[in-house]
Amino acid sequence: MSRPEAAHPAEGPAPTPELAARPSSPVTAVLALGANLGDPSETLDASVAVLTVTPGIEAVAASPRALTAPVGGPPGQPDYLNQVVRIRTALSPWELLGVAHRLEQDHHRRRTVRWGARTLDVDLIVYGDLTSDHPDLVLPHPRAAERGFVLLPWAWLDPEAELAGESVAELGARAADAPHVRREPARTAHLDGPRPDVLRPDSTPGLPSAPLPDGAAIARPWSDPT
């Protein structure tokens, strides 16, 4: 994603043609969400729900969640709740980064302390096969291959996933923080109906009926009317 804890740049124009270009057909992208202030569970619920109704984003699949010890940053922080979300998108990488930053802003993210506690952190991990070394958006995410709190939920969602040609599950098993990543127990649906991110495939027209990995969730697809 962008420079850690810096003022984000994605409200302005994309810095390179590659980051500005929309794909000719939707591509798969992966976002990593984390929170350890406020009500992290409600924050992740709301963030996934917003992604499901964002024009240009479809087929949102959310991983099981992980409780993780903070990595780096000031001591004494609460544990994080982390989740990986896989999407299909017709947005450009820069537009998708803007979506991520607006989610953070909507949850009052403040970029004051490097790796400090936060209400919401949203990182763009991969965007199709695109590589970028621009400092405002490095793709794949430069530290994702070392972060068990990203890799393990991603592998729970998609055991066959790869990152830069390597197995995400194997990278996760080797990550230094892997022993501190604990899978959150499955939660029941809200009393007023299922959350947008826990609709099963057989309840959503047009989605495959194959079972999801244990604990995974998939959201209703969104079709951009334009």
mmCIF file with all atom_site columns, C-alpha atoms in Angstrom:
data_model
loop_
_atom_site.group_PDB
_atom_site.id
_atom_site.type_symbol
_atom_site.label_atom_id
_atom_site.label_alt_id
_atom_site.label_comp_id
_atom_site.label_asym_id
_atom_site.label_entity_id
_atom_site.label_seq_id
_atom_site.pdbx_PDB_ins_code
_atom_site.Cartn_x
_atom_site.Cartn_y
_atom_site.Cartn_z
_atom_site.occupancy
_atom_site.B_iso_or_equiv
_atom_site.pdbx_formal_charge
_atom_site.auth_seq_id
_atom_site.auth_comp_id
_atom_site.auth_asym_id
_atom_site.auth_atom_id
_atom_site.pdbx_PDB_model_num
ATOM 1   C CA . MET A 1 1   ? 0.000   0.000   0.000   1.00 0.00 ? 1   MET A CA 1
ATOM 2   C CA . SER A 1 2   ? 1.156   3.592   0.385   1.00 0.00 ? 2   SER A CA 1
ATOM 3   C CA . ARG A 1 3   ? 3.935   4.765   2.699   1.00 0.00 ? 3   ARG A CA 1
ATOM 4   C CA . PRO A 1 4   ? 3.156   3.559   6.236   1.00 0.00 ? 4   PRO A CA 1
ATOM 5   C CA . GLU A 1 5   ? 1.237   6.103   8.316   1.00 0.00 ? 5   GLU A CA 1
ATOM 6   C CA . ALA A 1 6   ? 1.781   8.888   5.747   1.00 0.00 ? 6   ALA A CA 1
ATOM 7   C CA . ALA A 1 7   ? -0.924  11.100  4.296   1.00 0.00 ? 7   ALA A CA 1
ATOM 8   C CA . HIS A 1 8   ? -2.287  8.999   1.482   1.00 0.00 ? 8   HIS A CA 1
ATOM 9   C CA . PRO A 1 9   ? -1.982  10.183  -2.130  1.00 0.00 ? 9   PRO A CA 1
ATOM 10  C CA . ALA A 1 10  ? -4.877  8.381   -3.796  1.00 0.00 ? 10  ALA A CA 1
ATOM 11  C CA . GLU A 1 11  ? -7.187  11.397  -4.004  1.00 0.00 ? 11  GLU A CA 1
ATOM 12  C CA . GLY A 1 12  ? -4.922  12.772  -6.741  1.00 0.00 ? 12  GLY A CA 1
ATOM 13  C CA . PRO A 1 13  ? -4.119  11.407  -10.202 1.00 0.00 ? 13  PRO A CA 1
ATOM 14  C CA . ALA A 1 14  ? -2.345  8.085   -10.565 1.00 0.00 ? 14  ALA A CA 1
ATOM 15  C CA . PRO A 1 15  ? 1.427   8.496   -10.728 1.00 0.00 ? 15  PRO A CA 1
ATOM 16  C CA . THR A 1 16  ? 1.962   6.009   -13.582 1.00 0.00 ? 16  THR A CA 1
ATOM 17  C CA . PRO A 1 17  ? -0.082  4.876   -16.612 1.00 0.00 ? 17  PRO A CA 1
ATOM 18  C CA . GLU A 1 18  ? -0.075  1.296   -15.299 1.00 0.00 ? 18  GLU A CA 1
ATOM 19  C CA . LEU A 1 19  ? -1.695  2.319   -12.020 1.00 0.00 ? 19  LEU A CA 1
ATOM 20  C CA . ALA A 1 20  ? -4.261  4.480   -13.830 1.00 0.00 ? 20  ALA A CA 1
ATOM 21  C CA . ALA A 1 21  ? -5.345  1.843   -16.369 1.00 0.00 ? 21  ALA A CA 1
ATOM 22  C CA . ARG A 1 22  ? -8.601  -0.027  -15.933 1.00 0.00 ? 22  ARG A CA 1
ATOM 23  C CA . PRO A 1 23  ? -8.410  -3.682  -17.005 1.00 0.00 ? 23  PRO A CA 1
ATOM 24  C CA . SER A 1 24  ? -10.026 -4.866  -20.223 1.00 0.00 ? 24  SER A CA 1
ATOM 25  C CA . SER A 1 25  ? -11.924 -7.426  -18.131 1.00 0.00 ? 25  SER A CA 1
ATOM 26  C CA . PRO A 1 26  ? -12.290 -7.763  -14.343 1.00 0.00 ? 26  PRO A CA 1
ATOM 27  C CA . VAL A 1 27  ? -9.214  -8.956  -12.473 1.00 0.00 ? 27  VAL A CA 1
ATOM 28  C CA . THR A 1 28  ? -8.792  -10.628 -9.106  1.00 0.00 ? 28  THR A CA 1
ATOM 29  C CA . ALA A 1 29  ? -7.413  -8.469  -6.320  1.00 0.00 ? 29  ALA A CA 1
ATOM 30  C CA . VAL A 1 30  ? -6.791  -9.143  -2.649  1.00 0.00 ? 30  VAL A CA 1
ATOM 31  C CA . LEU A 1 31  ? -7.242  -6.700  0.208   1.00 0.00 ? 31  LEU A CA 1
ATOM 32  C CA . ALA A 1 32  ? -6.113  -7.203  3.807   1.00 0.00 ? 32  ALA A CA 1
ATOM 33  C CA . LEU A 1 33  ? -8.181  -5.603  6.581   1.00 0.00 ? 33  LEU A CA 1
ATOM 34  C CA . GLY A 1 34  ? -7.190  -5.162  10.204  1.00 0.00 ? 34  GLY A CA 1
ATOM 35  C CA . ALA A 1 35  ? -8.434  -3.268  13.247  1.00 0.00 ? 35  ALA A CA 1
ATOM 36  C CA . ASN A 1 36  ? -7.666  -3.135  16.960  1.00 0.00 ? 36  ASN A CA 1
ATOM 37  C CA . LEU A 1 37  ? -9.521  -0.047  18.196  1.00 0.00 ? 37  LEU A CA 1
ATOM 38  C CA . GLY A 1 38  ? -13.237 0.485   18.726  1.00 0.00 ? 38  GLY A CA 1
ATOM 39  C CA . ASP A 1 39  ? -15.287 -2.562  17.775  1.00 0.00 ? 39  ASP A CA 1
ATOM 40  C CA . PRO A 1 40  ? -13.072 -4.390  15.242  1.00 0.00 ? 40  PRO A CA 1
ATOM 41  C CA . SER A 1 41  ? -15.711 -7.004  14.454  1.00 0.00 ? 41  SER A CA 1
ATOM 42  C CA . GLU A 1 42  ? -18.326 -4.408  13.544  1.00 0.00 ? 42  GLU A CA 1
ATOM 43  C CA . THR A 1 43  ? -15.720 -2.433  11.593  1.00 0.00 ? 43  THR A CA 1
ATOM 44  C CA . LEU A 1 44  ? -14.815 -5.423  9.439   1.00 0.00 ? 44  LEU A CA 1
ATOM 45  C CA . ASP A 1 45  ? -18.494 -6.283  8.962   1.00 0.00 ? 45  ASP A CA 1
ATOM 46  C CA . ALA A 1 46  ? -19.201 -2.760  7.742   1.00 0.00 ? 46  ALA A CA 1
ATOM 47  C CA . SER A 1 47  ? -16.132 -2.632  5.500   1.00 0.00 ? 47  SER A CA 1
ATOM 48  C CA . VAL A 1 48  ? -16.962 -5.883  3.722   1.00 0.00 ? 48  VAL A CA 1
ATOM 49  C CA . ALA A 1 49  ? -20.544 -4.699  3.303   1.00 0.00 ? 49  ALA A CA 1
ATOM 50  C CA . VAL A 1 50  ? -19.351 -1.497  1.629   1.00 0.00 ? 50  VAL A CA 1
ATOM 51  C CA . LEU A 1 51  ? -17.116 -3.443  -0.743  1.00 0.00 ? 51  LEU A CA 1
ATOM 52  C CA . THR A 1 52  ? -20.085 -5.548  -1.859  1.00 0.00 ? 52  THR A CA 1
ATOM 53  C CA . VAL A 1 53  ? -21.939 -2.437  -3.072  1.00 0.00 ? 53  VAL A CA 1
ATOM 54  C CA . THR A 1 54  ? -19.041 -0.489  -4.536  1.00 0.00 ? 54  THR A CA 1
ATOM 55  C CA . PRO A 1 55  ? -19.411 0.038   -8.300  1.00 0.00 ? 55  PRO A CA 1
ATOM 56  C CA . GLY A 1 56  ? -16.671 -1.776  -10.167 1.00 0.00 ? 56  GLY A CA 1
ATOM 57  C CA . ILE A 1 57  ? -16.273 -4.463  -7.480  1.00 0.00 ? 57  ILE A CA 1
ATOM 58  C CA . GLU A 1 58  ? -17.967 -7.856  -7.671  1.00 0.00 ? 58  GLU A CA 1
ATOM 59  C CA . ALA A 1 59  ? -17.754 -11.402 -6.280  1.00 0.00 ? 59  ALA A CA 1
ATOM 60  C CA . VAL A 1 60  ? -16.471 -10.385 -2.851  1.00 0.00 ? 60  VAL A CA 1
ATOM 61  C CA . ALA A 1 61  ? -15.213 -13.361 -0.825  1.00 0.00 ? 61  ALA A CA 1
ATOM 62  C CA . ALA A 1 62  ? -14.169 -12.777 2.796   1.00 0.00 ? 62  ALA A CA 1
ATOM 63  C CA . SER A 1 63  ? -11.842 -15.074 4.717   1.00 0.00 ? 63  SER A CA 1
ATOM 64  C CA . PRO A 1 64  ? -12.292 -16.365 8.226   1.00 0.00 ? 64  PRO A CA 1
ATOM 65  C CA . ARG A 1 65  ? -10.946 -13.840 10.704  1.00 0.00 ? 65  ARG A CA 1
ATOM 66  C CA . ALA A 1 66  ? -7.783  -14.066 12.759  1.00 0.00 ? 66  ALA A CA 1
ATOM 67  C CA . LEU A 1 67  ? -6.924  -12.699 16.179  1.00 0.00 ? 67  LEU A CA 1
ATOM 68  C CA . THR A 1 68  ? -3.292  -11.623 16.037  1.00 0.00 ? 68  THR A CA 1
ATOM 69  C CA . ALA A 1 69  ? -0.706  -10.015 18.249  1.00 0.00 ? 69  ALA A CA 1
ATOM 70  C CA . PRO A 1 70  ? 0.532   -6.623  16.978  1.00 0.00 ? 70  PRO A CA 1
ATOM 71  C CA . VAL A 1 71  ? 3.681   -6.727  14.834  1.00 0.00 ? 71  VAL A CA 1
ATOM 72  C CA . GLY A 1 72  ? 5.979   -3.766  15.451  1.00 0.00 ? 72  GLY A CA 1
ATOM 73  C CA . GLY A 1 73  ? 4.772   -0.391  16.632  1.00 0.00 ? 73  GLY A CA 1
ATOM 74  C CA . PRO A 1 74  ? 4.308   0.854   20.206  1.00 0.00 ? 74  PRO A CA 1
ATOM 75  C CA . PRO A 1 75  ? 4.020   -1.742  22.981  1.00 0.00 ? 75  PRO A CA 1
ATOM 76  C CA . GLY A 1 76  ? 0.791   -2.404  24.830  1.00 0.00 ? 76  GLY A CA 1
ATOM 77  C CA . GLN A 1 77  ? -1.553  -2.382  21.822  1.00 0.00 ? 77  GLN A CA 1
ATOM 78  C CA . PRO A 1 78  ? -4.682  -4.569  21.831  1.00 0.00 ? 78  PRO A CA 1
ATOM 79  C CA . ASP A 1 79  ? -4.707  -7.639  19.613  1.00 0.00 ? 79  ASP A CA 1
ATOM 80  C CA . TYR A 1 80  ? -5.832  -7.162  16.030  1.00 0.00 ? 80  TYR A CA 1
ATOM 81  C CA . LEU A 1 81  ? -8.730  -8.711  14.204  1.00 0.00 ? 81  LEU A CA 1
ATOM 82  C CA . ASN A 1 82  ? -7.559  -9.441  10.651  1.00 0.00 ? 82  ASN A CA 1
ATOM 83  C CA . GLN A 1 83  ? -9.319  -10.590 7.503   1.00 0.00 ? 83  GLN A CA 1
ATOM 84  C CA . VAL A 1 84  ? -8.488  -11.016 3.821   1.00 0.00 ? 84  VAL A CA 1
ATOM 85  C CA . VAL A 1 85  ? -11.004 -10.135 1.114   1.00 0.00 ? 85  VAL A CA 1
ATOM 86  C CA . ARG A 1 86  ? -10.721 -11.386 -2.461  1.00 0.00 ? 86  ARG A CA 1
ATOM 87  C CA . ILE A 1 87  ? -12.601 -9.478  -5.138  1.00 0.00 ? 87  ILE A CA 1
ATOM 88  C CA . ARG A 1 88  ? -13.083 -9.215  -8.866  1.00 0.00 ? 88  ARG A CA 1
ATOM 89  C CA . THR A 1 89  ? -12.765 -5.630  -9.999  1.00 0.00 ? 89  THR A CA 1
ATOM 90  C CA . ALA A 1 90  ? -12.989 -3.453  -13.081 1.00 0.00 ? 90  ALA A CA 1
ATOM 91  C CA . LEU A 1 91  ? -11.417 -0.539  -11.203 1.00 0.00 ? 91  LEU A CA 1
ATOM 92  C CA . SER A 1 92  ? -7.870  0.560   -11.872 1.00 0.00 ? 92  SER A CA 1
ATOM 93  C CA . PRO A 1 93  ? -5.270  -0.174  -9.177  1.00 0.00 ? 93  PRO A CA 1
ATOM 94  C CA . TRP A 1 94  ? -5.263  3.506   -8.225  1.00 0.00 ? 94  TRP A CA 1
ATOM 95  C CA . GLU A 1 95  ? -9.059  3.625   -7.988  1.00 0.00 ? 95  GLU A CA 1
ATOM 96  C CA . LEU A 1 96  ? -9.028  0.518   -5.803  1.00 0.00 ? 96  LEU A CA 1
ATOM 97  C CA . LEU A 1 97  ? -6.409  2.108   -3.561  1.00 0.00 ? 97  LEU A CA 1
ATOM 98  C CA . GLY A 1 98  ? -8.732  5.092   -3.271  1.00 0.00 ? 98  GLY A CA 1
ATOM 99  C CA . VAL A 1 99  ? -11.566 2.773   -2.176  1.00 0.00 ? 99  VAL A CA 1
ATOM 100 C CA . ALA A 1 100 ? -9.282  1.323   0.496   1.00 0.00 ? 100 ALA A CA 1
ATOM 101 C CA . HIS A 1 101 ? -8.312  4.753   1.772   1.00 0.00 ? 101 HIS A CA 1
ATOM 102 C CA . ARG A 1 102 ? -11.887 5.971   1.880   1.00 0.00 ? 102 ARG A CA 1
ATOM 103 C CA . LEU A 1 103 ? -12.835 2.941   3.961   1.00 0.00 ? 103 LEU A CA 1
ATOM 104 C CA . GLU A 1 104 ? -10.103 3.899   6.402   1.00 0.00 ? 104 GLU A CA 1
ATOM 105 C CA . GLN A 1 105 ? -11.294 7.503   6.478   1.00 0.00 ? 105 GLN A CA 1
ATOM 106 C CA . ASP A 1 106 ? -14.889 6.443   7.066   1.00 0.00 ? 106 ASP A CA 1
ATOM 107 C CA . HIS A 1 107 ? -13.682 4.644   10.184  1.00 0.00 ? 107 HIS A CA 1
ATOM 108 C CA . HIS A 1 108 ? -11.637 7.648   11.372  1.00 0.00 ? 108 HIS A CA 1
ATOM 109 C CA . ARG A 1 109 ? -8.215  6.187   10.679  1.00 0.00 ? 109 ARG A CA 1
ATOM 110 C CA . ARG A 1 110 ? -5.472  8.525   11.887  1.00 0.00 ? 110 ARG A CA 1
ATOM 111 C CA . ARG A 1 111 ? -1.962  8.163   10.461  1.00 0.00 ? 111 ARG A CA 1
ATOM 112 C CA . THR A 1 112 ? 0.064   9.548   13.349  1.00 0.00 ? 112 THR A CA 1
ATOM 113 C CA . VAL A 1 113 ? 2.255   6.715   14.677  1.00 0.00 ? 113 VAL A CA 1
ATOM 114 C CA . ARG A 1 114 ? 4.070   4.202   12.477  1.00 0.00 ? 114 ARG A CA 1
ATOM 115 C CA . TRP A 1 115 ? 2.398   0.810   12.941  1.00 0.00 ? 115 TRP A CA 1
ATOM 116 C CA . GLY A 1 116 ? 0.333   2.217   15.767  1.00 0.00 ? 116 GLY A CA 1
ATOM 117 C CA . ALA A 1 117 ? -3.095  1.046   16.860  1.00 0.00 ? 117 ALA A CA 1
ATOM 118 C CA . ARG A 1 118 ? -5.809  1.873   14.349  1.00 0.00 ? 118 ARG A CA 1
ATOM 119 C CA . THR A 1 119 ? -9.543  1.735   13.849  1.00 0.00 ? 119 THR A CA 1
ATOM 120 C CA . LEU A 1 120 ? -9.042  0.234   10.385  1.00 0.00 ? 120 LEU A CA 1
ATOM 121 C CA . ASP A 1 121 ? -6.152  -0.600  8.092   1.00 0.00 ? 121 ASP A CA 1
ATOM 122 C CA . VAL A 1 122 ? -6.819  -1.667  4.492   1.00 0.00 ? 122 VAL A CA 1
ATOM 123 C CA . ASP A 1 123 ? -3.890  -2.831  2.359   1.00 0.00 ? 123 ASP A CA 1
ATOM 124 C CA . LEU A 1 124 ? -3.990  -3.703  -1.327  1.00 0.00 ? 124 LEU A CA 1
ATOM 125 C CA . ILE A 1 125 ? -1.983  -6.935  -1.477  1.00 0.00 ? 125 ILE A CA 1
ATOM 126 C CA . VAL A 1 126 ? -2.212  -7.995  -5.121  1.00 0.00 ? 126 VAL A CA 1
ATOM 127 C CA . TYR A 1 127 ? -3.971  -6.714  -8.220  1.00 0.00 ? 127 TYR A CA 1
ATOM 128 C CA . GLY A 1 128 ? -4.012  -9.470  -10.820 1.00 0.00 ? 128 GLY A CA 1
ATOM 129 C CA . ASP A 1 129 ? -0.438  -10.080 -11.955 1.00 0.00 ? 129 ASP A CA 1
ATOM 130 C CA . LEU A 1 130 ? 0.491   -6.405  -11.912 1.00 0.00 ? 130 LEU A CA 1
ATOM 131 C CA . THR A 1 131 ? 3.827   -5.383  -10.424 1.00 0.00 ? 131 THR A CA 1
ATOM 132 C CA . SER A 1 132 ? 4.582   -1.816  -9.390  1.00 0.00 ? 132 SER A CA 1
ATOM 133 C CA . ASP A 1 133 ? 7.570   -0.296  -7.640  1.00 0.00 ? 133 ASP A CA 1
ATOM 134 C CA . HIS A 1 134 ? 6.147   3.192   -7.299  1.00 0.00 ? 134 HIS A CA 1
ATOM 135 C CA . PRO A 1 135 ? 6.495   4.271   -3.633  1.00 0.00 ? 135 PRO A CA 1
ATOM 136 C CA . ASP A 1 136 ? 2.825   5.265   -3.419  1.00 0.00 ? 136 ASP A CA 1
ATOM 137 C CA . LEU A 1 137 ? 1.649   1.798   -4.440  1.00 0.00 ? 137 LEU A CA 1
ATOM 138 C CA . VAL A 1 138 ? 4.020   -1.161  -4.455  1.00 0.00 ? 138 VAL A CA 1
ATOM 139 C CA . LEU A 1 139 ? 2.527   -4.360  -5.886  1.00 0.00 ? 139 LEU A CA 1
ATOM 140 C CA . PRO A 1 140 ? 2.509   -7.016  -4.678  1.00 0.00 ? 140 PRO A CA 1
ATOM 141 C CA . HIS A 1 141 ? 2.502   -5.487  -1.207  1.00 0.00 ? 141 HIS A CA 1
ATOM 142 C CA . PRO A 1 142 ? 6.175   -5.415  -0.193  1.00 0.00 ? 142 PRO A CA 1
ATOM 143 C CA . ARG A 1 143 ? 5.711   -7.045  3.221   1.00 0.00 ? 143 ARG A CA 1
ATOM 144 C CA . ALA A 1 144 ? 2.804   -9.400  2.552   1.00 0.00 ? 144 ALA A CA 1
ATOM 145 C CA . ALA A 1 145 ? 5.048   -12.441 2.041   1.00 0.00 ? 145 ALA A CA 1
ATOM 146 C CA . GLU A 1 146 ? 6.320   -12.073 5.625   1.00 0.00 ? 146 GLU A CA 1
ATOM 147 C CA . ARG A 1 147 ? 3.034   -11.424 7.412   1.00 0.00 ? 147 ARG A CA 1
ATOM 148 C CA . GLY A 1 148 ? 1.274   -14.421 8.865   1.00 0.00 ? 148 GLY A CA 1
ATOM 149 C CA . PHE A 1 149 ? -1.702  -12.257 9.775   1.00 0.00 ? 149 PHE A CA 1
ATOM 150 C CA . VAL A 1 150 ? -2.250  -11.705 6.044   1.00 0.00 ? 150 VAL A CA 1
ATOM 151 C CA . LEU A 1 151 ? -1.058  -15.036 4.666   1.00 0.00 ? 151 LEU A CA 1
ATOM 152 C CA . LEU A 1 152 ? -2.923  -17.403 6.984   1.00 0.00 ? 152 LEU A CA 1
ATOM 153 C CA . PRO A 1 153 ? -6.415  -15.895 6.531   1.00 0.00 ? 153 PRO A CA 1
ATOM 154 C CA . TRP A 1 154 ? -5.724  -15.765 2.795   1.00 0.00 ? 154 TRP A CA 1
ATOM 155 C CA . ALA A 1 155 ? -4.800  -19.452 2.798   1.00 0.00 ? 155 ALA A CA 1
ATOM 156 C CA . TRP A 1 156 ? -7.911  -20.292 4.839   1.00 0.00 ? 156 TRP A CA 1
ATOM 157 C CA . LEU A 1 157 ? -9.973  -18.611 2.134   1.00 0.00 ? 157 LEU A CA 1
ATOM 158 C CA . ASP A 1 158 ? -8.032  -20.019 -0.831  1.00 0.00 ? 158 ASP A CA 1
ATOM 159 C CA . PRO A 1 159 ? -5.669  -22.918 -0.031  1.00 0.00 ? 159 PRO A CA 1
ATOM 160 C CA . GLU A 1 160 ? -4.324  -22.859 -3.608  1.00 0.00 ? 160 GLU A CA 1
ATOM 161 C CA . ALA A 1 161 ? -3.467  -19.139 -3.628  1.00 0.00 ? 161 ALA A CA 1
ATOM 162 C CA . GLU A 1 162 ? -0.015  -18.019 -4.704  1.00 0.00 ? 162 GLU A CA 1
ATOM 163 C CA . LEU A 1 163 ? 1.923   -14.829 -4.068  1.00 0.00 ? 163 LEU A CA 1
ATOM 164 C CA . ALA A 1 164 ? 4.707   -14.027 -6.528  1.00 0.00 ? 164 ALA A CA 1
ATOM 165 C CA . GLY A 1 165 ? 4.806   -17.679 -7.578  1.00 0.00 ? 165 GLY A CA 1
ATOM 166 C CA . GLU A 1 166 ? 4.960   -19.115 -4.041  1.00 0.00 ? 166 GLU A CA 1
ATOM 167 C CA . SER A 1 167 ? 2.281   -20.929 -2.092  1.00 0.00 ? 167 SER A CA 1
ATOM 168 C CA . VAL A 1 168 ? 0.510   -18.541 0.279   1.00 0.00 ? 168 VAL A CA 1
ATOM 169 C CA . ALA A 1 169 ? -0.120  -21.408 2.698   1.00 0.00 ? 169 ALA A CA 1
ATOM 170 C CA . GLU A 1 170 ? 3.585   -22.316 2.788   1.00 0.00 ? 170 GLU A CA 1
ATOM 171 C CA . LEU A 1 171 ? 4.633   -18.690 3.190   1.00 0.00 ? 171 LEU A CA 1
ATOM 172 C CA . GLY A 1 172 ? 2.171   -18.365 6.049   1.00 0.00 ? 172 GLY A CA 1
ATOM 173 C CA . ALA A 1 173 ? 3.502   -21.444 7.800   1.00 0.00 ? 173 ALA A CA 1
ATOM 174 C CA . ARG A 1 174 ? 7.026   -19.963 7.670   1.00 0.00 ? 174 ARG A CA 1
ATOM 175 C CA . ALA A 1 175 ? 6.077   -16.468 8.795   1.00 0.00 ? 175 ALA A CA 1
ATOM 176 C CA . ALA A 1 176 ? 7.696   -15.369 12.040  1.00 0.00 ? 176 ALA A CA 1
ATOM 177 C CA . ASP A 1 177 ? 4.374   -14.246 13.508  1.00 0.00 ? 177 ASP A CA 1
ATOM 178 C CA . ALA A 1 178 ? 2.469   -17.405 12.498  1.00 0.00 ? 178 ALA A CA 1
ATOM 179 C CA . PRO A 1 179 ? 2.418   -18.813 16.080  1.00 0.00 ? 179 PRO A CA 1
ATOM 180 C CA . HIS A 1 180 ? 0.605   -15.659 17.196  1.00 0.00 ? 180 HIS A CA 1
ATOM 181 C CA . VAL A 1 181 ? -2.184  -15.863 14.588  1.00 0.00 ? 181 VAL A CA 1
ATOM 182 C CA . ARG A 1 182 ? -5.291  -17.486 16.060  1.00 0.00 ? 182 ARG A CA 1
ATOM 183 C CA . ARG A 1 183 ? -8.354  -18.294 14.010  1.00 0.00 ? 183 ARG A CA 1
ATOM 184 C CA . GLU A 1 184 ? -11.452 -16.577 15.372  1.00 0.00 ? 184 GLU A CA 1
ATOM 185 C CA . PRO A 1 185 ? -14.269 -19.019 16.191  1.00 0.00 ? 185 PRO A CA 1
ATOM 186 C CA . ALA A 1 186 ? -17.097 -18.979 13.680  1.00 0.00 ? 186 ALA A CA 1
ATOM 187 C CA . ARG A 1 187 ? -19.840 -16.512 14.554  1.00 0.00 ? 187 ARG A CA 1
ATOM 188 C CA . THR A 1 188 ? -23.569 -16.940 14.189  1.00 0.00 ? 188 THR A CA 1
ATOM 189 C CA . ALA A 1 189 ? -25.602 -14.657 11.940  1.00 0.00 ? 189 ALA A CA 1
ATOM 190 C CA . HIS A 1 190 ? -27.091 -11.465 13.339  1.00 0.00 ? 190 HIS A CA 1
ATOM 191 C CA . LEU A 1 191 ? -30.599 -11.798 14.748  1.00 0.00 ? 191 LEU A CA 1
ATOM 192 C CA . ASP A 1 192 ? -31.992 -9.527  12.035  1.00 0.00 ? 192 ASP A CA 1
ATOM 193 C CA . GLY A 1 193 ? -30.572 -11.639 9.208   1.00 0.00 ? 193 GLY A CA 1
ATOM 194 C CA . PRO A 1 194 ? -27.244 -12.694 7.721   1.00 0.00 ? 194 PRO A CA 1
ATOM 195 C CA . ARG A 1 195 ? -24.455 -10.148 7.334   1.00 0.00 ? 195 ARG A CA 1
ATOM 196 C CA . PRO A 1 196 ? -23.730 -9.207  3.705   1.00 0.00 ? 196 PRO A CA 1
ATOM 197 C CA . ASP A 1 197 ? -20.408 -11.059 3.882   1.00 0.00 ? 197 ASP A CA 1
ATOM 198 C CA . VAL A 1 198 ? -21.798 -14.415 5.049   1.00 0.00 ? 198 VAL A CA 1
ATOM 199 C CA . LEU A 1 199 ? -24.289 -15.256 2.340   1.00 0.00 ? 199 LEU A CA 1
ATOM 200 C CA . ARG A 1 200 ? -23.665 -18.772 1.137   1.00 0.00 ? 200 ARG A CA 1
ATOM 201 C CA . PRO A 1 201 ? -23.161 -19.429 -2.587  1.00 0.00 ? 201 PRO A CA 1
ATOM 202 C CA . ASP A 1 202 ? -26.384 -21.402 -2.880  1.00 0.00 ? 202 ASP A CA 1
ATOM 203 C CA . SER A 1 203 ? -28.357 -18.342 -1.688  1.00 0.00 ? 203 SER A CA 1
ATOM 204 C CA . THR A 1 204 ? -26.815 -15.977 -4.223  1.00 0.00 ? 204 THR A CA 1
ATOM 205 C CA . PRO A 1 205 ? -27.920 -16.276 -7.867  1.00 0.00 ? 205 PRO A CA 1
ATOM 206 C CA . GLY A 1 206 ? -25.088 -16.635 -10.323 1.00 0.00 ? 206 GLY A CA 1
ATOM 207 C CA . LEU A 1 207 ? -22.463 -17.778 -7.802  1.00 0.00 ? 207 LEU A CA 1
ATOM 208 C CA . PRO A 1 208 ? -21.000 -21.290 -7.839  1.00 0.00 ? 208 PRO A CA 1
ATOM 209 C CA . SER A 1 209 ? -22.508 -23.872 -5.539  1.00 0.00 ? 209 SER A CA 1
ATOM 210 C CA . ALA A 1 210 ? -19.172 -25.471 -4.581  1.00 0.00 ? 210 ALA A CA 1
ATOM 211 C CA . PRO A 1 211 ? -18.569 -25.334 -0.822  1.00 0.00 ? 211 PRO A CA 1
ATOM 212 C CA . LEU A 1 212 ? -16.325 -22.613 0.539   1.00 0.00 ? 212 LEU A CA 1
ATOM 213 C CA . PRO A 1 213 ? -13.292 -23.348 2.707   1.00 0.00 ? 213 PRO A CA 1
ATOM 214 C CA . ASP A 1 214 ? -14.368 -23.876 6.305   1.00 0.00 ? 214 ASP A CA 1
ATOM 215 C CA . GLY A 1 215 ? -15.383 -20.570 7.818   1.00 0.00 ? 215 GLY A CA 1
ATOM 216 C CA . ALA A 1 216 ? -15.053 -18.557 4.614   1.00 0.00 ? 216 ALA A CA 1
ATOM 217 C CA . ALA A 1 217 ? -17.757 -16.182 3.477   1.00 0.00 ? 217 ALA A CA 1
ATOM 218 C CA . ILE A 1 218 ? -18.862 -14.849 0.153   1.00 0.00 ? 218 ILE A CA 1
ATOM 219 C CA . ALA A 1 219 ? -20.859 -11.745 -0.573  1.00 0.00 ? 219 ALA A CA 1
ATOM 220 C CA . ARG A 1 220 ? -23.381 -10.831 -3.199  1.00 0.00 ? 220 ARG A CA 1
ATOM 221 C CA . PRO A 1 221 ? -21.785 -9.709  -6.467  1.00 0.00 ? 221 PRO A CA 1
ATOM 222 C CA . TRP A 1 222 ? -22.138 -6.132  -7.635  1.00 0.00 ? 222 TRP A CA 1
ATOM 223 C CA . SER A 1 223 ? -22.671 -5.182  -11.252 1.00 0.00 ? 223 SER A CA 1
ATOM 224 C CA . ASP A 1 224 ? -21.814 -1.633  -12.243 1.00 0.00 ? 224 ASP A CA 1
ATOM 225 C CA . PRO A 1 225 ? -24.928 -0.339  -14.026 1.00 0.00 ? 225 PRO A CA 1
ATOM 226 C CA . THR A 1 226 ? -22.765 1.969   -16.129 1.00 0.00 ? 226 THR A CA 1
#
